[in-house]
C-alpha positions as a Markdown table, in Angstrom:
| # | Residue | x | y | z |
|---|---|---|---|---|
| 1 | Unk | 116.3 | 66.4 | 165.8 |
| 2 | Unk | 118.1 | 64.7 | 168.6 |
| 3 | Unk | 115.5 | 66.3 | 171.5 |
| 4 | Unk | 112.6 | 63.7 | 172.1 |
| 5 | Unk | 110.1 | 63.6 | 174.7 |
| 6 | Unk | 109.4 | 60.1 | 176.5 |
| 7 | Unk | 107.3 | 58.6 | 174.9 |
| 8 | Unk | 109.8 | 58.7 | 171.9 |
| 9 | Unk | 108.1 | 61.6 | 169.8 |
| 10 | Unk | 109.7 | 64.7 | 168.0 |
| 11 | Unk | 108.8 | 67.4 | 170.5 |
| 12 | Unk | 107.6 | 70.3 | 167.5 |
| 13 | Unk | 109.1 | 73.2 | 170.1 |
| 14 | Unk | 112.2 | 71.9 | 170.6 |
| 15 | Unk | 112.6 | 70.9 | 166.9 |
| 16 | Unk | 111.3 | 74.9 | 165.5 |
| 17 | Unk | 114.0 | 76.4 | 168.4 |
| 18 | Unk | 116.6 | 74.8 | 167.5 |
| 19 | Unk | 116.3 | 76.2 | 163.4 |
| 20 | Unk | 115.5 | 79.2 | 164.9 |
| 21 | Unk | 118.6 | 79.5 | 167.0 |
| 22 | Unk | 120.3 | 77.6 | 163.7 |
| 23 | Unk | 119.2 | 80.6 | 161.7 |
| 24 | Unk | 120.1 | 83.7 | 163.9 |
| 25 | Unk | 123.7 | 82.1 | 165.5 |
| 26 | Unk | 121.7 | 83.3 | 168.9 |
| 27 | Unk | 119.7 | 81.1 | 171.5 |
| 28 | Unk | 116.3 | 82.1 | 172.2 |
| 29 | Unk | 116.5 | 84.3 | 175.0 |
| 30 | Unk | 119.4 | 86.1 | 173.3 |
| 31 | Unk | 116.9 | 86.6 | 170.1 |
| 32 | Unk | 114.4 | 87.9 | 172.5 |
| 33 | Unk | 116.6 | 89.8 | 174.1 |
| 34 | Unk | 117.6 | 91.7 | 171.1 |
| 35 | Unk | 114.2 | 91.7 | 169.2 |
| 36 | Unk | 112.9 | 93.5 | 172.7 |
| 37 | Unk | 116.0 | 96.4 | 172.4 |
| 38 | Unk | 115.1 | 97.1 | 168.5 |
| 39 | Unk | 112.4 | 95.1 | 167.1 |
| 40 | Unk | 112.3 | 97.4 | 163.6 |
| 41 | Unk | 115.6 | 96.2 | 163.1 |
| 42 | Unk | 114.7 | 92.7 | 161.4 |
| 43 | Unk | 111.0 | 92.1 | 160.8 |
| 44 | Unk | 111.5 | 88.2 | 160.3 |
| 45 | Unk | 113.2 | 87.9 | 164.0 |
| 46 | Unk | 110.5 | 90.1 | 165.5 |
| 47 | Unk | 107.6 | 87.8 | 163.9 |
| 48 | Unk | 109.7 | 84.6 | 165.1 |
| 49 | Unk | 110.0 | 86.0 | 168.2 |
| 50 | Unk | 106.4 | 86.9 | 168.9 |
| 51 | Unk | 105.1 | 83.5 | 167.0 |
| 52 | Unk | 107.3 | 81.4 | 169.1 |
| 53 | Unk | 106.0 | 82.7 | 171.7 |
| 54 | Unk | 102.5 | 82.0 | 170.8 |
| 55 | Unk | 103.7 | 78.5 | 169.8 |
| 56 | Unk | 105.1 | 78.3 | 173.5 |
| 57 | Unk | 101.8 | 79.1 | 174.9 |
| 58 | Unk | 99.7 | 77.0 | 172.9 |
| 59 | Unk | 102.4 | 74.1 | 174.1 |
| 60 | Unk | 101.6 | 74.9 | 177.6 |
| 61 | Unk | 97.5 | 74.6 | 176.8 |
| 62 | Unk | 98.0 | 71.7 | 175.0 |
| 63 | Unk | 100.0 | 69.9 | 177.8 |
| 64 | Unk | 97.8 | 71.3 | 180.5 |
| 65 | Unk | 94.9 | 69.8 | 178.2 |
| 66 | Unk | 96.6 | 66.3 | 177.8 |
| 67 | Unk | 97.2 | 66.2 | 181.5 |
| 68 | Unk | 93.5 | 66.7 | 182.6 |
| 69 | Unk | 92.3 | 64.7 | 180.4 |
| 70 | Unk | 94.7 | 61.6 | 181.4 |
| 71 | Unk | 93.5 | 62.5 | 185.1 |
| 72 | Unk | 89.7 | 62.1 | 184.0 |
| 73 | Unk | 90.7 | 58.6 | 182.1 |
| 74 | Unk | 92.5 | 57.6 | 185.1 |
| 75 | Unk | 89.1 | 58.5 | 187.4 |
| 76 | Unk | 86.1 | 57.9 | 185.8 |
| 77 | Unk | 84.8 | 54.8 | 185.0 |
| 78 | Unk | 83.6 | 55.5 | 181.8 |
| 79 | Unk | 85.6 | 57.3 | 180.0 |
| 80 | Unk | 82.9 | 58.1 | 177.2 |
| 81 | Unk | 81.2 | 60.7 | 179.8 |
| 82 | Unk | 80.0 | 64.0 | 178.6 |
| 83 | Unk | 83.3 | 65.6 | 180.8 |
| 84 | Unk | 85.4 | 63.1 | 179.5 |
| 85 | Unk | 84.6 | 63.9 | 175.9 |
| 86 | Unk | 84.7 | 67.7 | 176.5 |
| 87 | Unk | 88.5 | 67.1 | 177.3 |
| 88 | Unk | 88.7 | 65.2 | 174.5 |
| 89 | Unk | 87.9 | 68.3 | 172.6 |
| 90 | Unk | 90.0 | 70.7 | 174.4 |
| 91 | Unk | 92.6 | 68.5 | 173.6 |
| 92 | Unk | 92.1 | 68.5 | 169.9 |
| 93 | Unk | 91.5 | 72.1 | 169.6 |
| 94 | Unk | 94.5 | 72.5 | 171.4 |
| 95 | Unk | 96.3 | 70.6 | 169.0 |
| 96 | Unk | 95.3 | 72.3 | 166.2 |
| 97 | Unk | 96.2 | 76.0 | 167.6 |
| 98 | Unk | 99.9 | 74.5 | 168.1 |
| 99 | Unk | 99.9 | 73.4 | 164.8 |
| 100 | Unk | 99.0 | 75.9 | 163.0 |
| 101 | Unk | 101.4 | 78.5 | 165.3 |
| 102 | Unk | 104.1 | 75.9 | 164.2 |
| 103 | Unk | 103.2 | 75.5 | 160.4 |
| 104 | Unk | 103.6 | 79.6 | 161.2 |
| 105 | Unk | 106.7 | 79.4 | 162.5 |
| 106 | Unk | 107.9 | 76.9 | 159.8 |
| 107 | Unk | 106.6 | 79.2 | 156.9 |
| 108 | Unk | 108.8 | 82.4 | 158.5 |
| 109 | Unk | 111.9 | 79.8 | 158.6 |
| 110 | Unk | 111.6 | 78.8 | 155.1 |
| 111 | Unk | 113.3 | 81.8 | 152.3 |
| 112 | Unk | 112.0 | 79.7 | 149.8 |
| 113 | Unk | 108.2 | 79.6 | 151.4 |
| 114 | Unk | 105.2 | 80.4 | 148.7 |
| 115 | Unk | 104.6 | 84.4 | 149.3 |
| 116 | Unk | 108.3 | 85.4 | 150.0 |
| 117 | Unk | 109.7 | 86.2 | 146.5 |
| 118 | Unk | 108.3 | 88.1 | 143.8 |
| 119 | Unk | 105.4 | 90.7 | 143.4 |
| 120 | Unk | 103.8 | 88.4 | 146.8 |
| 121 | Unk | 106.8 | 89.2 | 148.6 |
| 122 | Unk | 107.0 | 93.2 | 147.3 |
| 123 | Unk | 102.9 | 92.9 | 148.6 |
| 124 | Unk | 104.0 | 90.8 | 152.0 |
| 125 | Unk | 106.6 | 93.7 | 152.9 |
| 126 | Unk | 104.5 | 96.6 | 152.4 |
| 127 | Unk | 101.7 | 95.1 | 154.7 |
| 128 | Unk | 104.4 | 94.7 | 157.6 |
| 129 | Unk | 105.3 | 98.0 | 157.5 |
| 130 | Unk | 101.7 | 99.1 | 159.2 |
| 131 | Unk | 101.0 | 96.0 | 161.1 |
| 132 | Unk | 101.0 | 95.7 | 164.7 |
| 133 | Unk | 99.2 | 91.9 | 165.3 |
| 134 | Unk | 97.3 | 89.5 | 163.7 |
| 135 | Unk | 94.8 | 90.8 | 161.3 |
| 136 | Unk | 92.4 | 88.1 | 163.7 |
| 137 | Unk | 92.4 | 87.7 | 167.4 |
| 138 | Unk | 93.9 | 84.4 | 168.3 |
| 139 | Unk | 91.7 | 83.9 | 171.6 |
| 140 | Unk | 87.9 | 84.7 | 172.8 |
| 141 | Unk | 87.3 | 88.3 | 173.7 |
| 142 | Unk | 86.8 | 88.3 | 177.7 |
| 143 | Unk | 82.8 | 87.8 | 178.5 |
| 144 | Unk | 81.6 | 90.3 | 181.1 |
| 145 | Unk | 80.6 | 89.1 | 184.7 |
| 146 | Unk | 77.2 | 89.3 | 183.7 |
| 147 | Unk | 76.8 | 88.1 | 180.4 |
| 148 | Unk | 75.0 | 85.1 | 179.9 |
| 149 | Unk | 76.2 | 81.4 | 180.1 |
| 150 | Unk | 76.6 | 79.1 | 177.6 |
| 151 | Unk | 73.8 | 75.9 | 177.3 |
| 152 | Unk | 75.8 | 72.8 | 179.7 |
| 153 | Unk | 77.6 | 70.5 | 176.9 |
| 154 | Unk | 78.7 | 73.7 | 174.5 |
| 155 | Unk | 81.8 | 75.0 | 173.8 |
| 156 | Unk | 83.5 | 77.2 | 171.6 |
């Protein structure tokens, strides 16, 4: 856990990459790389592969998030404005999707993880065998052009 960001905290990305490349004896892009030429061939490195990603991208949104909302801080003079507290909540919710594609992540890199031994496991592996994603979508449908907005101050 040697990688830190600047302000001295673990980054979670780096931190989950490194077990995963730990765990395969491959870096990331080698993993990928393989997972992409046969991704029957090891269920656990194609779900690793595909929630890393998702991890990755709820990184980006998160730092995206932070960034705007340290603009708006920097900007406004008060920074308890309706805008200002919208970011506040991107930001959370932002936090939240990383963490839980990370507490993901961690469960698929632990053997010893509740659900993978026993009759759960036996269940877990016959499940896998038909599925193609997650069993719920992880973002908001697209809205058509002309579907009506939501009220000013709402989000979801």
């Amino acid at each position: 856990m040697s990688d830190e960001i600047s302000d001295g905290t673990v980054d979670v990305v780096d931190v989950l990459t490194e077990q995963i490349e730990a765990r395969f004896g491959l870096s990331m892009e080698q993993l990928k790389a393989a997972v992409a030429a046969a991704p029957a061939a090891n269920p656990d490195a194609t779900d690793i592969v595909r929630w890393h990603g998702l991890l990755l991208e709820s990184q980006t949104v998160l730092d995206r998030a932070e960034h705007d909302l340290m603009v708006a801080l920097e900007t406004q003079p008060d920074p308890v404005a309706d805008p200002t507290l919208a970011l506040v909540r991107r930001v959370e919710a932002a936090v939240v999707a990383r963490d839980g594609r990370a507490q993901t992540l961690r469960w698929y890199l632990d053997p010893t993880a509740p659900g993978k031994q026993g009759l759960a496991a036996e269940r877990l592996a016959r499940l896998r065998v038909n599925r193609r994603g997650p069993a719920v979508p992880t973002s908001a449908p697209p809205r058509p052009a002309n579907a009506p907005q939501a009220a000013q101050g709402v989000t979801r």
